[in-house]
Coordinates of C-alpha atoms in Angstrom, one line a residue:
Chain A
M154 CA -17.7 -25.5 7.9
L155 CA -18.2 -21.9 9.1
K156 CA -17.4 -21.2 12.7
A157 CA -17.9 -17.9 14.6
V158 CA -16.1 -17.5 17.9
N159 CA -17.1 -14.6 20.3
I160 CA -18.1 -12.3 17.5
T161 CA -18.8 -8.7 18.6
K162 CA -19.9 -5.8 16.6
V163 CA -20.5 -2.2 17.7
F164 CA -22.1 0.5 15.6
K165 CA -21.3 4.1 16.3
N166 CA -23.9 6.7 15.6
E167 CA -23.3 10.4 16.4
G168 CA -21.0 9.6 19.3
T169 CA -23.2 6.8 20.7
E170 CA -22.0 3.3 20.6
V171 CA -24.6 0.5 20.1
Q172 CA -23.5 -3.1 20.8
V173 CA -25.2 -5.0 17.9
L174 CA -23.5 -8.4 18.4
S175 CA -22.3 -9.6 21.8
K176 CA -19.9 -12.5 21.9
I177 CA -21.7 -14.7 19.4
S178 CA -20.3 -18.2 18.9
L179 CA -21.8 -20.8 16.6
E180 CA -20.8 -23.5 14.2
I181 CA -22.5 -24.2 10.9
P182 CA -21.6 -27.5 9.3
Q183 CA -21.5 -27.9 5.5
G184 CA -24.9 -28.7 4.1
E185 CA -27.0 -27.3 7.0
F186 CA -30.1 -25.1 6.5
L187 CA -29.9 -22.6 9.3
A188 CA -32.5 -20.0 10.1
L189 CA -31.7 -16.9 12.1
V190 CA -34.8 -15.6 13.7
G191 CA -35.6 -12.7 15.9
R192 CA -37.4 -9.4 16.1
S193 CA -36.4 -6.4 14.2
G194 CA -33.2 -4.9 15.6
S195 CA -32.1 -8.2 17.3
G196 CA -28.9 -8.2 15.2
K197 CA -29.7 -11.2 12.9
S198 CA -29.0 -9.3 9.7
T199 CA -25.7 -7.9 11.1
L200 CA -24.7 -11.5 12.1
L201 CA -25.5 -12.7 8.5
N202 CA -23.4 -9.8 7.1
V203 CA -20.5 -10.7 9.4
L204 CA -20.8 -14.4 8.5
S205 CA -20.9 -13.6 4.8
T206 CA -17.7 -11.3 5.2
L207 CA -19.6 -8.2 4.1
V208 CA -19.1 -6.6 7.6
R209 CA -15.9 -6.9 9.6
P210 CA -16.5 -7.8 13.2
D211 CA -14.9 -5.6 16.0
G212 CA -14.0 -8.7 18.0
G213 CA -13.9 -12.4 17.8
E214 CA -12.9 -14.8 15.0
L215 CA -14.6 -16.1 12.0
L216 CA -13.3 -19.4 10.5
Y217 CA -14.1 -21.0 7.2
N218 CA -12.9 -24.5 6.8
G219 CA -10.4 -23.8 9.5
N220 CA -9.0 -20.6 7.9
K221 CA -9.3 -17.3 9.8
V222 CA -11.5 -15.2 7.6
T223 CA -11.2 -12.2 10.0
A224 CA -7.5 -12.0 9.3
M225 CA -7.7 -12.5 5.5
P226 CA -6.4 -9.7 3.2
D227 CA -8.9 -8.1 0.8
K228 CA -7.7 -10.1 -2.1
K229 CA -8.5 -13.5 -0.4
L230 CA -11.8 -12.1 0.9
N231 CA -12.8 -11.1 -2.6
Q232 CA -11.9 -14.6 -3.8
L233 CA -14.0 -16.1 -1.0
R234 CA -17.0 -13.9 -1.9
H235 CA -16.5 -14.8 -5.6
A236 CA -16.1 -18.5 -5.3
D237 CA -17.7 -19.9 -2.1
F238 CA -20.2 -17.4 -0.8
S239 CA -23.4 -16.0 -2.3
V240 CA -25.7 -13.4 -0.7
I241 CA -29.4 -12.7 -1.6
F242 CA -31.1 -9.7 -0.2
Q243 CA -34.6 -8.9 0.9
F244 CA -35.1 -6.4 -1.9
H245 CA -33.6 -9.0 -4.4
H246 CA -31.0 -6.5 -5.6
L247 CA -30.0 -6.8 -9.2
V248 CA -28.0 -4.5 -11.4
P249 CA -30.9 -2.7 -13.1
Y250 CA -29.2 -2.1 -16.5
L251 CA -28.1 -5.7 -17.0
T252 CA -30.4 -8.4 -18.3
A253 CA -31.4 -11.5 -16.2
L254 CA -28.8 -13.5 -17.9
E255 CA -26.1 -10.8 -17.4
N256 CA -27.1 -10.5 -13.7
T257 CA -26.7 -14.2 -13.4
L258 CA -23.3 -14.1 -15.0
L259 CA -22.2 -11.0 -13.0
P260 CA -19.6 -13.0 -10.9
F261 CA -17.9 -14.0 -14.2
M262 CA -17.8 -10.6 -15.7
R263 CA -15.0 -9.4 -13.5
S264 CA -12.4 -9.2 -16.3
I265 CA -11.9 -8.3 -19.9
K266 CA -12.0 -11.9 -20.8
P267 CA -15.7 -12.7 -21.8
A268 CA -17.7 -15.3 -19.9
S269 CA -17.2 -18.6 -21.7
R270 CA -19.8 -20.3 -23.8
E271 CA -20.1 -23.1 -21.2
M272 CA -20.7 -20.5 -18.4
V273 CA -23.3 -18.8 -20.5
D274 CA -25.0 -22.1 -21.1
K275 CA -24.8 -23.0 -17.4
A276 CA -26.3 -19.6 -16.5
K277 CA -29.2 -20.3 -18.9
Q278 CA -29.7 -23.7 -17.3
C279 CA -29.7 -22.1 -13.8
L280 CA -32.3 -19.6 -14.9
E281 CA -34.4 -22.5 -16.3
R282 CA -34.1 -24.3 -13.0
V283 CA -35.4 -21.3 -11.1
G284 CA -38.3 -21.1 -13.5
L285 CA -37.1 -18.2 -15.7
A286 CA -36.7 -20.0 -19.0
G287 CA -37.3 -17.5 -21.8
K288 CA -36.8 -14.5 -19.6
E289 CA -33.0 -14.4 -20.0
N290 CA -33.0 -11.1 -21.9
R291 CA -35.4 -9.3 -19.7
L292 CA -34.2 -6.3 -17.5
P293 CA -35.0 -6.5 -13.8
G294 CA -37.5 -3.7 -14.1
S295 CA -39.7 -5.9 -16.3
L296 CA -39.5 -8.9 -13.8
S297 CA -41.7 -9.4 -10.7
G298 CA -40.2 -9.3 -7.2
G299 CA -40.3 -13.1 -7.1
E300 CA -38.6 -13.4 -10.5
Q301 CA -35.9 -11.0 -9.5
Q302 CA -35.3 -13.0 -6.3
R303 CA -35.0 -16.1 -8.5
V304 CA -32.4 -14.4 -10.7
A305 CA -30.4 -13.7 -7.5
I306 CA -30.7 -17.4 -6.6
A307 CA -29.7 -18.4 -10.1
R308 CA -26.6 -16.3 -9.6
A309 CA -25.7 -18.3 -6.5
L310 CA -26.4 -21.5 -8.5
V311 CA -24.2 -20.6 -11.4
K312 CA -21.3 -19.9 -9.1
S313 CA -21.7 -23.3 -7.5
S314 CA -21.5 -21.5 -4.2
R315 CA -21.0 -23.6 -1.1
I316 CA -22.9 -21.2 1.2
L317 CA -25.9 -19.1 0.4
F318 CA -26.7 -16.3 2.7
A319 CA -30.3 -15.1 2.4
D320 CA -31.4 -12.0 4.2
E321 CA -35.2 -12.1 4.5
P322 CA -35.5 -13.5 1.0
T323 CA -39.3 -13.6 1.2
G324 CA -39.6 -10.3 3.0
S325 CA -40.9 -8.3 0.1
L326 CA -42.8 -11.1 -1.6
D327 CA -46.4 -12.2 -1.5
K328 CA -47.2 -15.5 0.3
A329 CA -47.4 -17.7 -2.8
T330 CA -44.1 -16.3 -4.3
G331 CA -42.5 -16.5 -0.9
E332 CA -43.4 -20.2 -0.6
S333 CA -42.0 -20.9 -4.0
I334 CA -38.7 -19.2 -3.1
M335 CA -38.5 -21.2 0.1
H336 CA -39.2 -24.4 -1.9
L337 CA -36.3 -23.4 -4.1
L338 CA -33.9 -22.8 -1.2
G339 CA -34.9 -26.2 0.3
E340 CA -34.1 -27.8 -3.0
L341 CA -30.7 -26.1 -3.2
N342 CA -29.9 -27.3 0.4
R343 CA -30.9 -30.8 -0.5
D344 CA -28.4 -30.6 -3.4
G345 CA -25.6 -29.9 -0.8
M346 CA -25.6 -26.1 -0.5
T347 CA -25.4 -24.6 3.0
V348 CA -28.2 -22.1 3.4
I349 CA -28.1 -19.5 6.2
M350 CA -31.3 -17.5 6.2
V351 CA -32.5 -14.6 8.2
T352 CA -36.3 -14.5 8.7
H353 CA -38.8 -13.3 11.1
D354 CA -41.4 -15.7 9.8
P355 CA -41.6 -18.8 12.1
E356 CA -43.4 -20.8 9.4
Y357 CA -40.4 -20.4 7.1
A358 CA -37.9 -21.0 9.9
Q359 CA -39.5 -24.4 10.5
L360 CA -38.3 -25.5 7.1
A361 CA -34.7 -25.1 8.2
D362 CA -32.7 -27.9 9.9
R363 CA -32.0 -25.6 12.8
S364 CA -33.3 -22.3 14.0
I365 CA -31.3 -19.8 16.1
H366 CA -33.2 -17.1 18.0
M367 CA -31.6 -13.8 18.6
E368 CA -32.4 -11.0 21.0
D369 CA -30.4 -7.8 21.7
G370 CA -27.4 -9.1 19.8
R371 CA -27.2 -12.4 21.6
L372 CA -28.1 -16.0 20.8
V373 CA -30.9 -17.0 23.1
S374 CA -31.7 -20.5 21.9
Chain B
M197 CA -20.2 -10.4 -21.6
N198 CA -17.3 -9.1 -19.7
I199 CA -16.4 -6.2 -17.3
L200 CA -16.8 -3.7 -20.2
T201 CA -20.5 -4.7 -20.4
I202 CA -21.2 -2.9 -17.1
P203 CA -19.9 0.6 -17.9
L204 CA -21.2 0.3 -21.5
R205 CA -24.7 -0.6 -20.4
N206 CA -24.7 2.0 -17.6
T207 CA -23.7 4.7 -20.0
W208 CA -27.0 4.3 -21.9
R209 CA -29.0 3.6 -18.8
K210 CA -29.8 7.3 -18.4
P211 CA -29.6 8.5 -22.0
T212 CA -30.6 12.1 -21.2
R213 CA -27.8 12.5 -18.7
T214 CA -25.3 10.7 -20.8
L215 CA -26.2 12.8 -23.9
L216 CA -26.1 16.0 -21.9
L217 CA -22.7 15.1 -20.5
L218 CA -21.6 14.1 -24.0
L219 CA -22.9 17.3 -25.4
V220 CA -21.1 19.4 -22.8
F221 CA -17.8 17.7 -23.4
T222 CA -18.2 17.6 -27.1
L223 CA -18.9 21.3 -27.2
G224 CA -15.8 21.8 -25.1
V225 CA -13.6 19.7 -27.4
M226 CA -15.2 21.3 -30.4
A227 CA -14.3 24.8 -29.1
I228 CA -10.8 23.7 -28.4
V229 CA -10.3 22.0 -31.8
A230 CA -11.8 25.0 -33.6
L231 CA -9.7 27.4 -31.6
Y232 CA -6.6 25.4 -32.3
Q233 CA -7.3 25.1 -36.1
V234 CA -8.2 28.8 -36.3
S235 CA -5.1 29.8 -34.4
L236 CA -2.9 27.7 -36.7
V237 CA -4.4 29.3 -39.8
I238 CA -4.6 32.8 -38.4
G239 CA -1.1 32.5 -36.9
D240 CA 0.3 31.5 -40.2
G241 CA -1.7 34.3 -41.9
M242 CA -0.7 36.8 -39.3
E243 CA 2.9 36.0 -39.7
K244 CA 2.7 36.5 -43.4
K245 CA 1.0 39.8 -42.8
L246 CA 3.6 40.8 -40.2
S247 CA 6.4 39.9 -42.5
T248 CA 5.1 42.7 -44.8
Y249 CA 6.0 45.2 -42.0
G250 CA 9.7 44.9 -42.6
A251 CA 12.6 42.5 -43.0
N252 CA 14.1 40.4 -40.2
I253 CA 17.4 39.5 -41.8
L254 CA 20.0 41.8 -43.3
I255 CA 22.6 40.6 -45.7
S256 CA 25.5 43.0 -46.5
P257 CA 29.1 42.5 -47.8
G258 CA 31.7 41.4 -45.4
Q259 CA 33.5 44.5 -44.0
E260 CA 36.9 45.1 -42.7
K261 CA 36.9 48.1 -40.3
L262 CA 39.9 50.1 -39.3
S263 CA 39.8 52.6 -36.5
V264 CA 42.1 55.4 -37.5
S265 CA 43.7 58.0 -35.2
Y266 CA 46.8 60.0 -35.6
G267 CA 48.5 62.4 -33.3
G268 CA 45.8 62.0 -30.8
L269 CA 43.2 63.0 -33.3
H270 CA 40.5 60.3 -33.9
L271 CA 39.6 60.1 -37.5
G272 CA 36.8 57.6 -37.1
D273 CA 36.3 54.1 -38.5
M274 CA 37.3 53.4 -42.1
L275 CA 35.8 50.6 -44.2
Y276 CA 38.0 49.0 -46.7
E277 CA 37.8 46.0 -49.1
L278 CA 34.0 46.7 -49.3
Q279 CA 32.8 44.8 -52.3
P280 CA 29.3 45.1 -53.7
L281 CA 27.2 41.9 -53.7
S282 CA 26.1 40.0 -56.7
E283 CA 22.4 40.3 -56.9
E284 CA 21.8 37.1 -58.9
K285 CA 24.1 34.9 -56.8
T286 CA 23.0 36.3 -53.4
V287 CA 19.3 36.0 -54.2
A288 CA 19.7 32.5 -55.6
A289 CA 21.7 31.5 -52.5
V290 CA 19.0 32.8 -50.2
R291 CA 16.2 31.2 -52.2
S292 CA 17.9 27.8 -52.2
I293 CA 18.4 27.2 -48.5
E294 CA 16.7 24.2 -46.8
L295 CA 14.2 26.4 -45.1
K296 CA 13.5 28.3 -48.4
N297 CA 9.7 27.9 -47.9
R298 CA 10.0 30.1 -44.9
I299 CA 11.4 33.0 -47.0
S300 CA 8.6 35.3 -48.0
A301 CA 10.6 38.2 -49.6
V302 CA 14.2 39.0 -50.7
A303 CA 14.6 42.7 -51.4
P304 CA 18.0 43.7 -52.9
K305 CA 19.1 47.4 -52.7
L306 CA 21.8 49.4 -54.3
V307 CA 22.6 52.7 -52.5
T308 CA 24.4 55.5 -54.1
M309 CA 24.6 59.3 -53.9
A310 CA 23.4 61.8 -56.5
T311 CA 22.9 65.5 -56.8
V312 CA 19.6 67.2 -57.7
N313 CA 19.8 70.9 -58.5
G314 CA 23.0 71.1 -56.5
T315 CA 21.5 69.3 -53.5
P316 CA 23.0 65.9 -52.6
V317 CA 20.6 63.1 -52.0
A318 CA 20.7 59.3 -51.4
V319 CA 19.4 57.2 -54.3
V320 CA 18.3 53.6 -53.6
G321 CA 17.7 51.1 -56.3
V322 CA 15.0 48.6 -55.5
R323 CA 13.1 45.7 -57.1
W324 CA 9.5 47.0 -56.7
E325 CA 7.7 43.7 -56.4
E326 CA 9.9 42.4 -53.6
E327 CA 10.2 45.8 -51.9
L328 CA 6.4 46.2 -51.7
L329 CA 6.1 42.8 -50.1
I330 CA 8.0 44.0 -47.0
K331 CA 6.9 47.6 -47.2
S332 CA 3.2 47.2 -47.4
Y333 CA 2.8 50.0 -44.8
W334 CA 4.0 52.5 -47.4
A335 CA 1.4 55.0 -48.5
T336 CA 2.0 57.3 -51.4
D337 CA 0.7 60.4 -53.1
G338 CA 0.6 58.9 -56.6
A339 CA 1.2 55.5 -58.1
Y340 CA 4.2 53.2 -57.9
P341 CA 6.5 53.3 -61.0
E342 CA 5.6 51.2 -63.9
E343 CA 8.4 52.4 -66.1
Q344 CA 12.2 52.3 -65.5
N345 CA 12.3 56.1 -65.7
E346 CA 9.9 56.6 -62.9
I347 CA 10.9 57.2 -59.3
V348 CA 9.4 57.5 -55.9
I349 CA 10.7 60.1 -53.5
G350 CA 10.5 60.3 -49.8
R351 CA 8.5 63.1 -48.2
T352 CA 11.5 64.9 -46.6
A353 CA 13.6 64.6 -49.7
A354 CA 10.7 65.9 -51.8
L355 CA 10.4 69.0 -49.6
N356 CA 14.2 69.6 -49.6
L357 CA 14.3 69.3 -53.4
G358 CA 11.1 71.1 -54.0
L359 CA 9.6 68.2 -56.0
A360 CA 6.0 66.9 -56.2
Q361 CA 4.2 64.0 -57.9
G362 CA 4.3 64.3 -61.7
D363 CA 7.5 66.5 -61.7
T364 CA 10.4 65.6 -63.9
V365 CA 13.9 65.6 -62.4
R366 CA 17.3 65.1 -63.8
L367 CA 19.3 62.4 -62.0
F368 CA 22.6 61.1 -63.2
E369 CA 22.0 63.5 -66.1
Q370 CA 19.0 61.6 -67.2
P371 CA 15.3 62.6 -66.9
F372 CA 13.1 60.8 -64.4
R373 CA 9.4 61.4 -63.6
V374 CA 8.3 61.5 -60.0
S375 CA 5.4 58.9 -60.1
A376 CA 4.7 59.2 -56.4
V377 CA 5.8 60.9 -53.1
L378 CA 5.9 58.7 -50.1
L379 CA 3.8 59.8 -47.2
P380 CA 5.9 60.2 -44.1
T381 CA 7.2 56.8 -42.8
G382 CA 9.3 58.1 -39.9
G383 CA 12.2 56.1 -41.2
D384 CA 15.1 56.4 -43.7
D385 CA 12.8 56.1 -46.6
D386 CA 11.7 59.7 -46.0
N387 CA 15.1 61.0 -47.1
V388 CA 15.8 59.1 -50.3
I389 CA 14.9 58.7 -53.9
L390 CA 13.8 55.2 -54.9
V391 CA 14.6 54.1 -58.4
D392 CA 14.3 50.8 -60.3
L393 CA 17.3 48.7 -59.3
G394 CA 18.1 47.5 -62.9
R395 CA 18.1 51.1 -64.1
L396 CA 20.4 52.3 -61.3
Q397 CA 22.7 49.3 -61.8
A398 CA 23.0 50.3 -65.5
I399 CA 23.5 54.0 -64.8
T400 CA 26.2 53.4 -62.1
G401 CA 28.0 50.8 -64.1
Q402 CA 27.4 48.1 -61.6
P403 CA 25.3 45.5 -63.5
D404 CA 24.2 42.9 -60.9
G405 CA 25.7 44.9 -58.0
V406 CA 23.7 45.5 -54.8
S407 CA 24.7 47.1 -51.6
F408 CA 22.7 44.9 -49.3
L409 CA 19.6 42.7 -49.2
E410 CA 16.7 42.7 -46.8
V411 CA 15.0 39.3 -46.2
A412 CA 11.6 38.6 -44.6
A413 CA 11.4 35.2 -43.1
L414 CA 8.4 33.4 -41.5
C415 CA 9.5 32.1 -38.1
S416 CA 6.6 30.3 -36.4
G417 CA 7.8 26.9 -37.5
C418 CA 11.5 27.4 -37.1
P419 CA 13.9 29.6 -35.1
I420 CA 15.3 32.6 -37.1
D421 CA 18.8 31.4 -36.1
D422 CA 18.4 28.3 -38.2
I423 CA 17.5 30.4 -41.3
V424 CA 20.5 32.7 -40.7
T425 CA 22.8 29.8 -40.2
Q426 CA 21.7 28.3 -43.5
I427 CA 22.0 31.6 -45.4
R428 CA 25.4 32.0 -43.9
A429 CA 26.5 28.6 -45.1
G430 CA 25.4 29.6 -48.7
L431 CA 27.0 33.0 -48.5
P432 CA 30.4 32.6 -46.8
G433 CA 32.2 35.8 -46.0
M434 CA 29.1 38.0 -46.0
D435 CA 27.7 39.8 -43.0
I436 CA 24.3 38.3 -42.2
K437 CA 22.4 39.7 -39.2
A438 CA 19.1 38.6 -37.7
L439 CA 17.2 41.6 -36.6
S440 CA 16.2 39.9 -33.4
N441 CA 14.0 42.7 -32.0
V442 CA 11.9 42.5 -35.2
V443 CA 11.7 38.8 -34.9
S444 CA 10.9 38.8 -31.2
Q445 CA 8.2 41.4 -31.7
R446 CA 6.8 39.4 -34.5
M447 CA 7.0 36.1 -32.6
A448 CA 5.5 37.8 -29.5
S449 CA 2.4 38.5 -31.6
I450 CA 2.1 34.9 -32.8
H451 CA 2.8 33.6 -29.3
F452 CA 0.2 35.9 -27.8
V453 CA -2.4 34.3 -30.1
Q454 CA -1.2 30.8 -29.2
R455 CA -1.1 31.5 -25.5
L456 CA -4.6 33.0 -25.6
V457 CA -5.9 29.9 -27.4
L458 CA -4.1 27.7 -24.9
S459 CA -5.5 29.6 -21.9
I460 CA -9.1 29.5 -23.3
S461 CA -8.7 25.8 -24.1
L462 CA -7.5 25.0 -20.6
V463 CA -10.5 26.9 -19.0
I464 CA -12.9 25.0 -21.3
L465 CA -11.1 21.7 -20.5
V466 CA -11.1 22.3 -16.7
T467 CA -14.8 23.3 -16.8
A468 CA -15.8 20.2 -18.8
A469 CA -13.6 18.0 -16.6
T470 CA -15.3 19.4 -13.5
M471 CA -18.7 18.6 -15.0
V472 CA -17.6 15.0 -15.6
G473 CA -16.1 14.8 -12.1
L474 CA -19.4 16.1 -10.5
S475 CA -21.5 13.8 -12.6
M476 CA -19.3 10.8 -11.6
L477 CA -19.6 11.9 -8.0
S478 CA -23.4 11.9 -8.1
A479 CA -23.3 8.6 -10.0
V480 CA -21.2 7.0 -7.2
N481 CA -23.7 8.2 -4.6
E482 CA -26.6 6.9 -6.7
R483 CA -25.0 3.6 -7.3
K484 CA -23.9 2.6 -3.8
K485 CA -26.2 -0.4 -4.1
D486 CA -24.5 -1.6 -7.3
I487 CA -21.1 -1.1 -5.6
G488 CA -22.3 -3.1 -2.6
L489 CA -23.6 -5.9 -4.8
L490 CA -20.4 -6.0 -7.0
R491 CA -18.3 -6.1 -3.8
S492 CA -20.4 -8.9 -2.4
L493 CA -19.8 -10.8 -5.5
G494 CA -16.0 -10.5 -5.1
Y495 CA -15.3 -7.5 -7.3
S496 CA -12.1 -5.9 -5.9
K497 CA -11.8 -2.1 -5.2
G498 CA -9.6 -1.9 -8.3
R499 CA -12.3 -3.5 -10.5
V500 CA -14.9 -1.1 -9.2
F501 CA -12.5 1.8 -9.8
F502 CA -11.9 0.5 -13.3
I503 CA -15.6 0.4 -14.1
F504 CA -16.2 4.0 -13.1
C505 CA -13.1 5.3 -14.9
L506 CA -14.1 3.4 -18.0
E507 CA -17.5 5.0 -18.0
A508 CA -15.8 8.4 -17.9
G509 CA -13.3 7.3 -20.5
I510 CA -16.1 6.2 -22.9
I511 CA -17.7 9.7 -22.6
G512 CA -14.2 11.2 -23.2
V513 CA -13.3 9.2 -26.3
L514 CA -16.7 9.7 -27.8
S515 CA -16.6 13.4 -27.1
G516 CA -13.1 13.5 -28.6
I517 CA -14.2 12.0 -31.9
L518 CA -17.4 14.0 -32.1
G519 CA -15.7 17.2 -30.9
Y520 CA -12.8 16.9 -33.2
F521 CA -14.9 16.6 -36.3
S522 CA -17.4 19.3 -35.3
G523 CA -14.5 21.5 -34.2
F524 CA -12.8 20.9 -37.5
G525 CA -15.9 21.8 -39.4
A526 CA -16.6 24.9 -37.2
S527 CA -13.1 26.2 -37.9
F528 CA -13.9 26.6 -41.6
K529 CA -17.1 28.6 -40.7
T530 CA -15.2 30.7 -38.1
L531 CA -12.4 31.5 -40.6
S532 CA -14.9 32.5 -43.2
L533 CA -16.7 34.7 -40.7
L534 CA -13.5 36.3 -39.6
A535 CA -12.2 36.6 -43.1
M536 CA -8.7 36.0 -41.9
A537 CA -7.8 32.7 -43.6
E538 CA -5.8 34.4 -46.4
G539 CA -6.6 31.5 -48.6
A540 CA -5.3 28.9 -46.0
R541 CA -7.5 26.1 -44.8
P542 CA -7.4 23.8 -41.8
V543 CA -5.7 20.5 -42.5
F544 CA -7.1 17.2 -41.3
E545 CA -4.5 15.0 -39.7
P546 CA -5.5 11.5 -38.4
G547 CA -2.7 11.8 -35.8
H548 CA -4.4 14.9 -34.3
L549 CA -7.7 13.0 -34.1
L550 CA -6.0 10.2 -32.2
L551 CA -4.2 12.6 -30.0
T552 CA -7.4 14.5 -29.2
C553 CA -9.2 11.3 -28.3
G554 CA -6.4 10.2 -26.2
I555 CA -6.0 13.5 -24.3
I556 CA -9.7 14.0 -23.8
G557 CA -10.1 10.3 -22.7
L558 CA -7.3 10.8 -20.2
V559 CA -8.7 14.1 -18.9
T560 CA -12.1 12.5 -18.3
I561 CA -10.5 9.5 -16.6
I562 CA -8.4 11.9 -14.4
A563 CA -11.6 13.9 -13.6
A564 CA -13.4 10.7 -12.7
A565 CA -10.5 9.3 -10.7
Y566 CA -11.4 10.8 -7.3
P567 CA -15.2 9.9 -7.5
A568 CA -14.2 6.4 -8.8
W569 CA -11.8 5.9 -6.0
K570 CA -14.3 7.1 -3.5
G571 CA -16.9 4.6 -4.9
A572 CA -14.4 1.8 -4.9
S573 CA -13.4 2.5 -1.3
I574 CA -16.9 2.1 0.0
E575 CA -17.0 -1.0 2.2
P576 CA -19.6 -3.5 1.2
S577 CA -21.2 -3.1 4.6
Q578 CA -21.6 0.7 4.0
A579 CA -23.0 0.1 0.6
L580 CA -25.4 -2.5 1.9
L581 CA -27.0 0.1 4.3
A582 CA -28.5 1.5 1.1
L583 CA -30.2 -1.8 0.4

């Protein structure tokens, strides 16, 4: 379970302080599909980044399975990002000079020891599951936006992540592709993965178990 | 697929940039290797040439000196028990020392006095072949002797005795032909008559006897003191002196060449390293997204640092290999253009290749260290702003 308690975040820009998150508290149980909705600039992406440990909050506490994430040293944070958390971005960011298969296996390419045969097979299965069978050796540049987003999802799958953070995963995709990605996220959630998704599309937010609305860095409903 | 896949793939992601960087560094390494090889060969050749401008070790009989004064009148220093040296034994002893390959010439001399037309003059017996090795700066009016009854006379002595090239002169009551007159040298040679050593030994009744020997030693690979110590061990009781000023002047010339090469190499290396550093700095800025992604996947700062350093290291090692071979090849061409090889050739040594690759790889990694650390220190949140 992921729990945020009185999370605050302030951005400084040319001497001006902007309060992006104001005392946000929420609990996300394992297996939930949560949608963070709100207008642009409401602070939903910042909250997602804080929850996924990519941004350190200025105040408050973040707890994962009872452990204080905000007090964790870098080494443990890295381990958490490696093992339990996965993030997919609006612009489905992949390493452009690695193939789809290598991008999927990226979490397991952190050392000199090569990724095991089993892991390579699992990565291929995950690519197959997201509909990319036969495209393992393609570079991101030769894949469509939807296919690239699927590679990012396959990467979360191969890690067996417990929580998938998705920042506007359909934001740069056409409607049909966006729907197929949402379908895939729903499928992963039904398999037990917690999904926390930022979206400004109410239609996609309805697919989640719960929607949280944000305005000016606060939860409003 | 492991962490090496990332830098290896990225290296060829922008082939033009990688090839340009590789070219710059390879040219740098090539220049350094070529300079080094050329300096080795030229240094060796230069030392051989320099050794022809005089000896640097003097071997003379052991002397006992007695300062004589009587009744307040100083009579000067008197030498006693002065024994001539054996030419055969002394030369053999010098030629058999451990560092014998550093000996380029051993020139024995027998010095005596004679009278020509009532004028006293010093006569020096020499072995022409050896003598000319260390006196290549001599210039003569005439040719060097080919017969034992031919002599060379110093310019001042010739003027004093009224002799010219082609004249015949009676020396030790025997006829000799002046085959050449030395052009002024500014040294002792201007005042003497130079005769074949064997002939002089026979005339003076000192077969195998010599007064002293001059030795020319090559010193770039060993200190002159070592050579002197080894000669001294083979010739106990003899007076062996290193002409340190000659050696130091000679070594200064060699060291100048070596320092020049080192300075130029350092400038080239620093320039090439700066290029790598700048290139890595721009790569870090370009790849903030990748850094953010890797950090979001749990890559530590150390691993990101390693990836960037490895990229630079790959360029460095490749440049080291290519630069070494091209520099080695270029050294042949340079030496032939300069016509200074004196028959010597650069020698390929696998150890040098490994050392070059290691040093260049290390230099590129050091050059990339700051940009790599800068990249690794970017917080994922900062990198994500680029997304």
